[in-house]
Amino acid sequence: MKITLFLSSLWLALAALFSPAEKTFLTGKVTDSNGEVLIGANVKILKNNEIVWHTMTDYDGNYRLELDSGTYHVEFLYTGFATRRILDVKVRYAQINFLDVTLEPNADLQEVVVTAYKVPLIEQDKISGGHTLTSDEIKSLPTRPAAGKTEEKMSPKKKAVEKKETAKPSSPKPEAAPYAVDGVRVTSAPPPASDFDGPMKLAYKPTETEISREEAIEIADKEVVVPPPGGPSQPAPRAGLLTAGEWNDLHNWNNHWLDLLADGEIEAYQAMYGFFPKQRYTVLLTNEQDFPLADVPVMLMNRWGQVLWEAKTDNTGKAELWVEMFGNDNSPELKNINNPFSFLLSFKIDGKPFNPATPLKPAKDGINHFKTEAKCETPKNVDIVWAVDATGSMGDEIEYLKTELLDVIGRAKSRNPELAFRMGTVFYRDVTDAYITKSSGLSPDISKTVDFIKKQSADGGGDYPEAVHSALEEAVFNQKWSENAIARICFLVLDASPHQSPEVNASLQKSIREAAKLGIRIVPVAASGIQKDTEFLMKFFGLATNGTYVFLTDHSGIGGKHLEPTSDEYKVEPLNDLLVRIITEYTTTETCEGKSEIRFADDPQGQNANWQAFYYPNPASSQFTLELPSGVQSVTIYNSEGKSVRKLEKPQEGRHDVLVSDLPAGFYTIRVLKDGQLQSGKLMVMKV
């Protein structure tokens, strides 16, 4: 009897263990916008940005995967259609989880649309057959409260538009009838939008800024009529209307950033986002002839060989390395941070490792310069990704920004014909909008990037924070960056902060760490409406990735009020000129003879054809030589605060020796004014 009971219990246990009802599935149908099934569509299941399962749809457009329970990203691909990636799909244990997807046709095979996972309107039966629900049963189903939704995003009419662009607004519903939001029936009234807590006001006050006439940058005082967002009949504005400034905290480390840290003015923002850019080490790599070694992977390690930070040298041979950037490194040597032997440097050139034993000094004490035998050669690839906030709050400036970006793309490519440019784009909104991110992959066919940008518009949003972390994830992890490049740049254009949560902060930190490792320089461009906490987060991005901080200004009269930056004096420039200048500074390299160049783009009349000025040595300690192929209007040297420290009035053709022995060590900008055009180059001054 006992044996019989035991065998019966064992049989029941085994039956329960291997019962099909206990298996976990994800299944669904893939169709086009007309409802036609897509046969052979690829379905990829991703965990931590890695593909863990893969299948294809059958003749009925259906797919079915047996998965472990958990949260996944699901990607759908089909030739001739925009790739769609759905984030955070929850696969529940021992259930058949349903996820139907509609793909939109698109000729650009590299376009990717990322959306949030929507809870189904009705949870389907766990068995594959399911059953039919009557209207009375549907009405009796429990509803989900609308907490956390803003009134703007809960509009039934807006939902209809998001479902299909050509769809007509649905007929008005009875006032008491429920409506659907993101597939969930809602009966409760939407709560009022929560107030945004204003940022902490800094005691620091920026210096009043003026537009420099000596640089011959003319910004006309014109009344600018801003078209309503999404107005299709409005002609595209001309380029050069938006005005902007730049402030580089890396170049103003000792005389500005360290003061902010010492005064405690930014402690709240550091704690808010978990970024602590305090312990910085700058490394310069050159060969024995002082030719800068670009795109070299560099690691900063502790005495036990643990990697603390990874970066790549830029076009000047410089890399920025950080200790405890995210405040989570408990290495013992951090207790004795002033010990120069606490950290070790490691880098590879042509696969050969180098581990110099020289003690490292912090950035406040200067640059760590290392020389080694290496060839005089630099990569020719340039990757640029434009990540743009496309929520409704950007409607006052996005059409102007699109025009500026298109102008910058064309000018940057034509000005550097010897470089191999690839460009890509990421437009992003928020988790409750029609999409989270919509991207076009890095491509040498610049016309694809141009066409993609032209098709985008501002919509959605409504609550202040946006999906900035999703945009960075898409730009850093999902764009196919070149393995070898002289520059990788991500321009992040936005006017709102990311959501504030431990998960979002962790995502931002992961993306920034990876960007630094890959050599991607993040250059935020702050638009109108940005808050102080967001300004400092953008500064953190620039510091961590060897980038800079760009901000729009009120001088153009376009858009809303622009936040005055936390900086000293800065120059106001047309945004397109400023971005072209940054791209040029990030891609210019020395010749094998050790000469840096300042190049003017060709013009239709051929006046500036092949016009190049050279300066050397760079870095310089006592003086440098400037070679001009013809006379120019002026040559001005600015320090990192934008103040003029040297000026040559109407210098003629030939060589000019310029003294710099009295200047503090740091980075300087040489600006040449010729025939009303302005170009610049970077000069590093070092003390021997």
XYZ file of C-alpha atoms in Angstrom:
688
model
C 0.000 0.000 0.000
C 2.810 2.414 0.905
C 4.567 1.593 -2.346
C 1.357 2.256 -4.271
C 0.845 5.618 -2.578
C 4.486 6.510 -3.161
C 4.279 5.650 -6.856
C 1.027 7.587 -7.184
C 2.567 10.638 -5.542
C 5.668 10.322 -7.703
C 3.536 10.091 -10.847
C 1.569 13.182 -9.877
C 4.772 15.109 -9.147
C 6.323 14.120 -12.459
C 3.113 14.927 -14.297
C 3.057 18.363 -12.733
C 6.737 18.876 -13.478
C 6.466 18.021 -17.168
C 2.950 19.280 -17.781
C 2.684 21.523 -20.878
C 0.492 23.878 -18.889
C 3.497 24.834 -16.784
C 5.602 25.908 -19.760
C 6.209 29.585 -20.458
C 5.646 30.914 -23.969
C 5.758 34.198 -25.864
C 3.628 34.137 -28.989
C 1.957 36.542 -31.378
C 1.351 37.658 -34.936
C 3.362 40.082 -37.098
C 1.416 42.105 -39.674
C 1.833 45.207 -41.806
C -0.196 48.409 -41.458
C -2.935 46.936 -43.697
C -3.326 43.836 -41.553
C -1.521 41.531 -43.993
C 0.599 38.871 -42.304
C 4.381 39.040 -42.731
C 5.829 35.593 -43.472
C 9.407 34.940 -42.406
C 9.758 38.025 -40.206
C 12.671 37.771 -37.787
C 11.880 37.837 -34.069
C 14.800 38.356 -31.697
C 14.683 38.133 -27.907
C 17.315 40.269 -26.156
C 18.540 40.186 -22.576
C 21.084 42.815 -21.493
C 21.386 43.859 -25.162
C 22.419 40.325 -26.185
C 20.324 37.990 -28.368
C 19.244 34.968 -26.309
C 16.511 33.518 -28.574
C 15.618 33.907 -32.227
C 12.834 32.639 -34.492
C 10.835 33.514 -37.645
C 7.120 33.866 -38.318
C 5.296 31.049 -40.118
C 2.937 31.169 -43.127
C 0.241 32.733 -40.952
C 2.592 35.406 -39.605
C 2.684 33.729 -36.185
C 5.680 33.105 -33.964
C 6.018 31.067 -30.774
C 8.960 30.839 -28.373
C 9.392 28.899 -25.159
C 11.248 31.195 -22.761
C 12.267 31.482 -19.170
C 10.101 33.929 -17.283
C 11.527 37.417 -17.004
C 11.755 40.787 -18.737
C 13.101 41.044 -22.287
C 13.498 43.414 -25.201
C 11.854 41.979 -28.340
C 12.949 43.039 -31.830
C 11.023 42.478 -35.068
C 12.742 42.765 -38.473
C 11.394 42.389 -42.002
C 12.934 43.547 -45.281
C 11.397 46.805 -46.501
C 9.947 47.650 -43.082
C 11.259 49.717 -40.190
C 12.712 47.501 -37.475
C 10.685 47.676 -34.270
C 12.110 47.057 -30.816
C 9.733 46.742 -27.838
C 11.313 47.300 -24.443
C 10.718 45.553 -21.127
C 8.303 42.853 -22.301
C 7.266 40.911 -19.207
C 7.044 37.149 -19.784
C 5.134 35.601 -16.883
C 5.910 32.148 -15.582
C 3.761 29.192 -16.720
C 1.666 31.365 -19.031
C 1.207 31.892 -22.741
C 2.155 35.535 -23.159
C 0.802 37.294 -26.265
C 2.532 40.091 -28.193
C 1.153 41.109 -31.605
C 3.115 43.649 -33.629
C 2.459 45.866 -36.649
C 5.435 46.950 -38.783
C 5.456 50.096 -40.878
C 6.938 50.062 -44.411
C 10.182 51.982 -44.841
C 12.803 51.986 -47.571
C 15.600 52.713 -45.099
C 16.611 49.257 -43.922
C 18.539 50.739 -40.993
C 15.615 52.542 -39.364
C 14.698 51.189 -35.940
C 11.590 52.177 -33.943
C 11.635 51.450 -30.203
C 8.393 51.436 -28.226
C 7.410 50.571 -24.692
C 5.644 47.327 -23.867
C 1.909 47.954 -23.595
C -0.221 45.931 -21.196
C -2.852 44.058 -23.259
C -6.424 45.377 -23.062
C -7.612 41.948 -21.924
C -5.242 39.332 -20.493
C -5.606 36.337 -22.782
C -6.386 32.865 -21.485
C -3.426 30.738 -20.461
C -4.479 27.941 -22.827
C -3.725 28.385 -26.505
C -7.358 28.253 -27.554
C -8.656 30.930 -25.224
C -12.372 31.767 -25.284
C -14.701 34.486 -26.513
C -15.714 37.280 -24.150
C -19.118 38.875 -24.427
C -19.642 42.643 -24.175
C -21.117 42.221 -20.693
C -18.031 40.261 -19.590
C -15.755 42.951 -20.965
C -17.636 45.669 -19.087
C -17.302 43.711 -15.851
C -13.519 43.418 -16.145
C -11.523 45.392 -13.542
C -9.902 48.588 -14.734
C -6.471 49.937 -13.935
C -6.250 53.409 -12.328
C -4.656 56.127 -14.420
C -2.010 57.137 -11.897
C 1.041 58.775 -13.286
C -0.513 59.816 -16.611
C -0.782 63.431 -17.604
C -3.947 64.805 -19.098
C -2.236 65.510 -22.408
C -1.106 61.919 -22.845
C -4.502 60.434 -21.913
C -6.471 62.107 -24.660
C -8.533 59.480 -26.566
C -8.084 61.496 -29.778
C -4.309 61.488 -29.390
C -4.350 57.730 -28.922
C -6.176 57.291 -32.225
C -3.611 59.424 -34.037
C -0.694 57.501 -32.540
C -2.127 54.183 -33.681
C -1.966 55.167 -37.343
C -0.940 58.513 -38.793
C -3.683 58.565 -41.419
C -6.427 57.459 -39.053
C -9.352 59.811 -38.504
C -10.276 60.865 -34.973
C -12.775 58.511 -33.432
C -16.346 59.621 -32.874
C -17.098 61.366 -29.585
C -17.942 58.920 -26.822
C -20.596 59.343 -24.139
C -19.215 61.285 -21.218
C -19.527 58.398 -18.754
C -18.053 55.753 -21.041
C -14.580 54.403 -20.321
C -11.749 54.750 -22.819
C -8.466 52.963 -23.469
C -4.972 54.211 -22.745
C -2.068 52.030 -23.936
C -4.394 49.068 -24.190
C -5.880 49.491 -20.685
C -9.491 50.497 -20.064
C -9.630 53.581 -17.828
C -12.681 54.945 -16.056
C -11.150 57.193 -13.426
C -10.426 60.808 -14.285
C -6.817 61.631 -15.005
C -4.996 63.188 -12.069
C -3.610 66.703 -12.365
C -0.099 66.967 -13.721
C 2.388 66.935 -10.868
C 4.419 70.063 -10.305
C 8.108 69.870 -11.095
C 10.255 70.774 -8.157
C 12.554 73.565 -9.266
C 16.275 72.984 -9.021
C 18.468 74.316 -6.259
C 19.474 77.893 -7.021
C 23.219 78.365 -7.215
C 24.968 81.271 -5.598
C 27.292 81.289 -8.602
C 26.353 83.925 -11.172
C 27.648 83.697 -14.749
C 29.438 86.643 -16.293
C 27.486 88.831 -18.708
C 28.187 87.736 -22.264
C 28.604 89.805 -25.402
C 28.913 88.869 -29.042
C 32.452 89.541 -30.218
C 32.634 91.918 -33.191
C 36.297 91.213 -33.830
C 35.395 87.694 -34.892
C 33.107 89.131 -37.571
C 30.238 86.898 -36.534
C 27.132 88.765 -37.569
C 23.849 87.753 -36.027
C 21.135 89.938 -37.492
C 18.457 91.369 -35.228
C 15.433 90.057 -37.032
C 11.968 89.288 -35.840
C 11.734 85.533 -36.090
C 8.300 84.001 -36.480
C 8.254 80.560 -34.918
C 5.881 78.228 -36.772
C 3.456 76.134 -34.741
C 4.732 72.615 -34.022
C 4.044 70.235 -36.858
C 2.805 72.922 -39.224
C 3.214 71.192 -42.601
C 2.678 74.300 -44.704
C 5.505 76.264 -43.120
C 8.632 76.611 -45.286
C 11.871 75.355 -43.764
C 13.803 78.163 -42.044
C 17.264 79.014 -43.296
C 20.339 77.818 -41.449
C 22.332 80.107 -39.183
C 19.427 81.559 -37.179
C 19.924 79.740 -33.874
C 22.640 81.124 -31.597
C 24.674 79.125 -29.117
C 27.673 79.065 -26.826
C 30.145 76.437 -25.671
C 31.735 75.832 -22.295
C 34.328 73.105 -21.775
C 34.802 72.226 -18.113
C 37.793 70.015 -18.938
C 39.597 73.076 -20.292
C 38.530 75.094 -17.243
C 39.280 72.457 -14.634
C 41.544 74.322 -12.215
C 40.037 77.790 -12.450
C 36.354 76.879 -12.572
C 35.280 73.276 -12.004
C 37.401 72.676 -8.921
C 35.959 75.883 -7.449
C 32.427 74.539 -7.940
C 33.420 71.296 -6.226
C 35.125 73.107 -3.344
C 32.148 75.402 -2.761
C 29.735 72.459 -2.656
C 27.482 74.141 -5.203
C 26.800 70.995 -7.210
C 26.648 68.339 -4.488
C 22.874 68.015 -4.818
C 23.099 67.374 -8.568
C 25.897 64.855 -8.128
C 23.833 62.922 -5.600
C 20.704 63.211 -7.764
C 22.218 61.377 -10.741
C 25.127 59.499 -9.165
C 27.900 61.241 -11.134
C 30.984 62.446 -9.237
C 33.556 63.905 -11.683
C 36.250 64.788 -9.157
C 39.266 62.495 -9.496
C 40.587 63.069 -13.007
C 43.782 61.898 -14.688
C 44.741 63.211 -18.140
C 47.078 61.168 -20.344
C 48.840 62.271 -23.546
C 50.337 59.621 -25.840
C 52.779 60.499 -28.635
C 55.502 58.741 -30.549
C 59.151 59.681 -30.132
C 58.720 62.453 -32.723
C 55.817 63.963 -30.691
C 53.191 62.856 -33.220
C 49.938 62.279 -31.260
C 48.719 58.686 -31.110
C 44.977 58.683 -31.731
C 42.334 56.047 -30.960
C 44.548 54.112 -28.544
C 42.644 52.134 -25.844
C 43.798 53.233 -22.388
C 42.970 51.675 -19.016
C 43.340 53.071 -15.518
C 43.775 50.284 -12.955
C 44.379 49.891 -9.266
C 47.394 48.063 -7.839
C 45.532 44.749 -8.031
C 44.884 45.076 -11.752
C 41.200 45.962 -11.463
C 40.058 48.279 -14.253
C 38.668 51.552 -12.872
C 38.090 53.424 -16.136
C 38.616 52.858 -19.862
C 38.896 55.426 -22.637
C 40.452 56.023 -26.048
C 42.846 58.784 -26.989
C 41.335 61.537 -29.130
C 42.767 63.168 -32.262
C 45.298 65.069 -30.134
C 46.509 61.886 -28.398
C 44.750 62.790 -25.129
C 42.586 60.545 -22.948
C 40.543 61.450 -19.863
C 40.518 58.860 -17.064
C 38.410 58.888 -13.904
C 38.385 57.297 -10.485
C 35.112 56.715 -8.649
C 33.083 58.572 -11.290
C 29.896 56.915 -10.037
C 30.837 56.886 -6.369
C 30.775 53.090 -6.133
C 34.451 52.132 -6.080
C 35.568 50.977 -2.653
C 39.142 50.126 -3.589
C 41.530 50.544 -0.614
C 43.815 52.920 -2.514
C 41.034 55.514 -2.685
C 41.683 56.194 0.977
C 45.093 57.487 -0.068
C 44.191 59.237 -3.305
C 47.223 61.527 -3.177
C 49.608 58.580 -3.399
C 50.874 58.692 -7.020
C 51.520 54.935 -6.952
C 47.875 54.131 -6.190
C 46.983 53.797 -9.879
C 48.509 52.133 -12.916
C 48.210 52.915 -16.611
C 47.955 50.372 -19.411
C 47.510 50.842 -23.163
C 48.008 48.903 -26.385
C 49.503 50.052 -29.691
C 49.268 47.668 -32.646
C 48.408 44.913 -30.188
C 51.534 45.477 -28.109
C 50.841 46.235 -24.411
C 52.535 49.081 -22.552
C 52.487 49.402 -18.766
C 54.548 52.460 -17.784
C 55.690 52.501 -14.182
C 55.786 56.299 -13.981
C 53.559 57.627 -11.154
C 50.406 59.374 -12.325
C 49.627 62.930 -11.264
C 46.054 64.240 -11.034
C 44.791 66.631 -13.701
C 45.110 69.648 -11.424
C 48.887 69.090 -11.446
C 49.206 68.664 -15.205
C 49.170 66.135 -18.043
C 50.795 62.696 -17.903
C 52.827 62.570 -21.143
C 54.115 59.212 -22.378
C 56.219 58.627 -25.493
C 56.676 55.343 -27.306
C 57.780 54.008 -30.665
C 54.867 54.066 -33.101
C 54.127 54.827 -36.728
C 52.915 58.212 -37.932
C 49.386 57.259 -38.930
C 45.840 58.105 -37.924
C 42.424 56.596 -38.699
C 40.282 58.330 -41.332
C 36.837 57.259 -40.113
C 34.471 59.762 -38.491
C 31.213 58.579 -36.887
C 28.571 61.124 -35.857
C 25.206 60.289 -34.277
C 22.560 62.960 -33.719
C 20.323 62.085 -30.736
C 17.391 64.517 -30.650
C 14.513 65.008 -28.204
C 11.374 64.952 -30.376
C 8.734 65.549 -27.688
C 6.182 68.336 -27.954
C 8.179 70.781 -25.833
C 10.805 70.878 -28.597
C 8.228 72.143 -31.080
C 9.393 75.759 -30.778
C 12.898 74.914 -31.994
C 12.978 71.513 -33.679
C 12.316 72.785 -37.221
C 15.188 75.244 -36.836
C 17.372 72.524 -35.327
C 16.632 70.208 -38.258
C 17.747 72.921 -40.677
C 20.911 73.560 -38.661
C 21.779 69.854 -38.487
C 21.315 69.393 -42.223
C 23.576 72.388 -42.848
C 26.217 71.075 -40.433
C 26.180 67.605 -42.001
C 26.842 68.983 -45.476
C 29.532 71.435 -44.393
C 31.406 68.991 -42.163
C 31.661 66.436 -44.942
C 32.687 68.905 -47.665
C 35.275 70.585 -45.426
C 37.116 67.321 -44.767
C 37.019 65.368 -48.056
C 39.864 63.063 -47.016
C 37.825 61.686 -44.093
C 35.276 58.860 -44.338
C 32.124 60.184 -42.642
C 29.274 58.012 -41.394
C 26.223 59.516 -39.765
C 23.218 58.181 -37.912
C 20.310 59.568 -35.928
C 18.233 58.737 -32.873
C 15.012 60.662 -32.255
C 13.425 59.937 -28.893
C 10.273 60.705 -26.918
C 8.969 58.944 -23.817
C 7.543 55.621 -22.689
C 3.902 56.715 -23.076
C 4.322 58.201 -26.569
C 3.980 56.693 -30.040
C 7.584 55.548 -29.801
C 10.479 55.728 -27.356
C 13.268 55.896 -29.920
C 13.308 55.945 -33.700
C 16.753 55.561 -35.204
C 18.633 55.406 -38.465
C 21.899 53.463 -38.301
C 25.338 54.869 -38.990
C 25.809 54.918 -42.747
C 28.261 56.400 -45.272
C 25.215 57.330 -47.357
C 24.630 60.748 -45.799
C 21.485 61.258 -47.901
C 19.761 58.578 -45.798
C 20.500 60.518 -42.639
C 19.286 63.740 -44.259
C 16.028 62.138 -45.449
C 15.432 60.578 -42.045
C 15.874 63.893 -40.218
C 13.532 65.684 -42.633
C 10.706 63.265 -41.801
C 10.811 63.814 -38.030
C 8.586 66.148 -36.019
C 7.928 67.045 -32.383
C 4.999 65.459 -30.547
C 4.123 63.694 -27.310
C 5.766 64.336 -23.983
C 3.712 66.398 -21.582
C 5.482 65.536 -18.351
C 8.879 67.160 -17.917
C 11.215 64.122 -17.813
C 11.808 62.217 -21.063
C 13.457 58.929 -22.066
C 17.006 60.305 -22.228
C 18.419 57.021 -20.937
C 16.727 55.099 -23.756
C 18.204 57.500 -26.319
C 21.697 56.960 -24.923
C 21.240 53.185 -24.860
C 20.176 53.248 -28.504
C 23.005 55.568 -29.529
C 25.808 53.869 -27.588
C 24.914 50.169 -27.652
C 22.839 49.717 -30.804
C 24.619 51.952 -33.302
C 27.468 50.093 -35.016
C 30.399 52.384 -34.227
C 33.629 52.043 -36.210
C 36.308 49.916 -34.597
C 38.928 52.442 -35.718
C 38.112 56.152 -36.013
C 39.706 59.546 -35.562
C 36.464 60.740 -33.934
C 33.185 59.305 -32.678
C 30.741 62.028 -31.653
C 27.219 61.880 -30.255
C 25.423 65.242 -30.266
C 22.614 64.981 -27.683
C 19.991 67.691 -28.346
C 17.408 68.046 -25.570
C 15.375 70.372 -23.369
C 14.334 68.095 -20.501
C 15.923 65.844 -17.907
C 15.726 62.049 -17.763
C 13.392 60.318 -15.343
C 14.779 60.108 -11.830
C 14.986 56.577 -10.477
C 17.775 54.176 -9.478
C 17.133 52.154 -12.642
C 17.418 55.174 -14.931
C 20.558 56.396 -13.161
C 22.115 52.946 -13.550
C 21.279 52.988 -17.261
C 22.822 56.444 -17.725
C 25.981 55.407 -15.885
C 26.308 52.224 -17.937
C 25.909 54.120 -21.220
C 28.416 56.821 -20.268
C 31.002 54.289 -19.100
C 30.626 52.379 -22.383
C 30.772 55.593 -24.424
C 34.084 56.514 -22.789
C 35.424 53.014 -23.415
C 34.473 53.159 -27.112
C 35.831 56.677 -27.528
C 32.404 58.258 -28.136
C 32.516 61.930 -27.171
C 29.123 63.099 -25.873
C 28.361 66.721 -26.792
C 25.038 67.822 -25.247
C 23.178 70.707 -26.917
C 20.796 72.264 -24.374
C 17.658 73.861 -25.839
C 15.108 76.200 -24.230
C 13.414 75.085 -21.031
C 16.323 73.100 -19.646
C 16.637 73.107 -15.854
C 19.779 73.513 -13.740
C 19.937 69.862 -12.718
C 19.861 68.836 -16.379
C 22.590 71.339 -17.232
C 24.931 69.728 -14.736
C 24.027 66.216 -15.845
C 24.960 67.240 -19.388
C 28.217 68.690 -18.073
C 28.869 65.343 -16.337
C 28.356 63.572 -19.691
C 30.837 65.882 -21.402
C 33.437 65.526 -18.662
C 33.253 61.731 -18.508
C 33.551 61.236 -22.285
C 36.056 63.978 -23.192
C 33.267 66.035 -24.732
C 32.012 69.568 -24.141
C 28.772 71.420 -23.325
C 26.822 73.444 -25.915
C 23.770 75.572 -25.123
C 21.352 77.656 -27.174
C 21.067 81.333 -26.223
C 18.390 84.026 -26.325
C 20.283 86.135 -28.888
C 18.399 84.536 -31.798
C 14.938 85.329 -30.430
C 13.832 81.800 -31.349
C 12.110 79.489 -28.887
C 11.468 79.963 -25.201
C 13.748 81.322 -22.509
C 17.187 79.709 -22.460
C 18.949 78.937 -19.191
C 22.045 81.042 -18.614
C 24.943 78.573 -18.312
C 27.105 78.042 -15.265
C 30.297 79.423 -16.784
C 32.548 82.435 -17.007
C 32.594 84.463 -20.228
C 31.685 82.633 -23.408
C 31.414 83.493 -27.088
C 28.059 83.543 -28.849
C 28.104 81.966 -32.302
C 25.591 80.715 -34.854
C 24.825 77.141 -33.818
C 25.711 75.651 -37.191
C 29.123 77.359 -37.202
C 29.785 76.202 -33.650
C 28.958 72.553 -34.410
C 31.089 72.576 -37.563
C 33.924 74.055 -35.495
C 33.628 71.295 -32.884
C 33.606 68.574 -35.540
C 36.669 70.152 -37.159
C 38.489 70.396 -33.821
C 37.694 66.745 -33.044
C 38.900 65.478 -36.444
C 41.943 67.638 -37.244
C 45.292 65.887 -36.879
C 48.917 66.857 -37.218
C 50.988 66.024 -40.259
C 53.863 63.583 -39.861
C 56.104 66.655 -39.762
C 54.349 67.673 -36.535
C 52.238 70.465 -38.027
C 48.618 71.157 -37.078
C 46.369 72.744 -39.684
C 43.557 75.262 -39.898
C 41.617 74.725 -43.098
C 39.055 76.871 -44.899
C 36.412 75.130 -46.975
C 36.409 75.542 -50.739
C 33.991 78.156 -52.055
C 32.353 78.349 -55.510
C 34.698 81.160 -56.616
C 37.758 79.142 -55.588
C 39.088 81.910 -53.329
C 39.654 79.502 -50.461
C 40.533 76.428 -52.525
C 43.075 74.323 -50.600
C 43.766 77.233 -48.209
C 45.505 75.857 -45.127
C 47.384 77.501 -42.294
C 49.845 75.409 -40.267
C 51.083 75.831 -36.701
C 53.697 73.873 -34.759
C 54.847 72.484 -32.411
C 51.675 71.369 -30.669
C 51.955 71.057 -27.674
C 54.096 74.174 -27.296
C 56.045 75.342 -24.256
C 57.791 78.626 -25.122
C 56.544 79.578 -28.605
C 54.902 78.191 -31.712
C 55.200 79.028 -35.394
C 52.218 79.972 -37.559
C 52.521 79.581 -41.344
C 50.058 81.567 -43.480
C 49.832 80.926 -47.250
C 48.430 84.456 -47.693
C 47.498 87.488 -45.620
C 44.425 87.370 -43.382
C 42.347 89.904 -41.463
C 43.394 88.729 -38.003
C 44.641 85.841 -35.891
C 43.381 85.738 -32.289
C 44.335 83.305 -29.535
C 41.753 82.668 -26.810
C 42.173 80.889 -23.505
C 39.675 78.301 -22.278
C 37.508 81.051 -20.756
C 37.074 82.725 -24.138
C 39.359 85.671 -23.330
C 41.750 87.003 -25.948
C 45.393 86.542 -24.884
C 47.147 87.237 -28.220
C 46.136 88.987 -31.420
C 47.849 89.532 -34.771
C 46.283 92.329 -36.841
C 46.407 91.776 -40.612
C 49.352 89.352 -40.594
C 50.875 88.793 -44.017
C 51.887 85.649 -45.860
C 54.760 83.721 -44.300
C 55.953 82.492 -40.913
C 55.024 84.142 -37.622
C 56.550 83.158 -34.254
C 54.130 83.569 -31.344
C 55.357 83.548 -27.734
C 53.384 81.487 -25.203
C 55.977 81.144 -22.425
C 54.026 83.555 -20.211
C 50.725 81.694 -20.641
C 49.469 79.145 -18.096
C 49.456 75.503 -19.166
C 46.182 74.476 -20.771
C 44.199 74.506 -23.995
C 43.918 77.527 -26.269
C 41.984 78.253 -29.449
C 43.633 79.865 -32.490
C 41.030 81.632 -34.634
C 41.848 82.903 -38.108
C 39.579 85.495 -39.753
C 39.888 85.485 -43.542
C 37.556 87.080 -46.098
C 34.829 87.321 -43.452
C 35.085 83.611 -42.601
C 36.303 82.218 -39.311
C 38.116 78.927 -38.675
C 39.950 77.651 -35.627
C 42.399 75.114 -34.269
C 43.372 73.871 -30.808
C 46.749 74.555 -29.214
C 48.021 72.849 -26.072
C 50.500 74.772 -23.908
C 52.635 72.654 -21.589
C 55.255 73.665 -19.061
C 58.518 71.737 -19.174
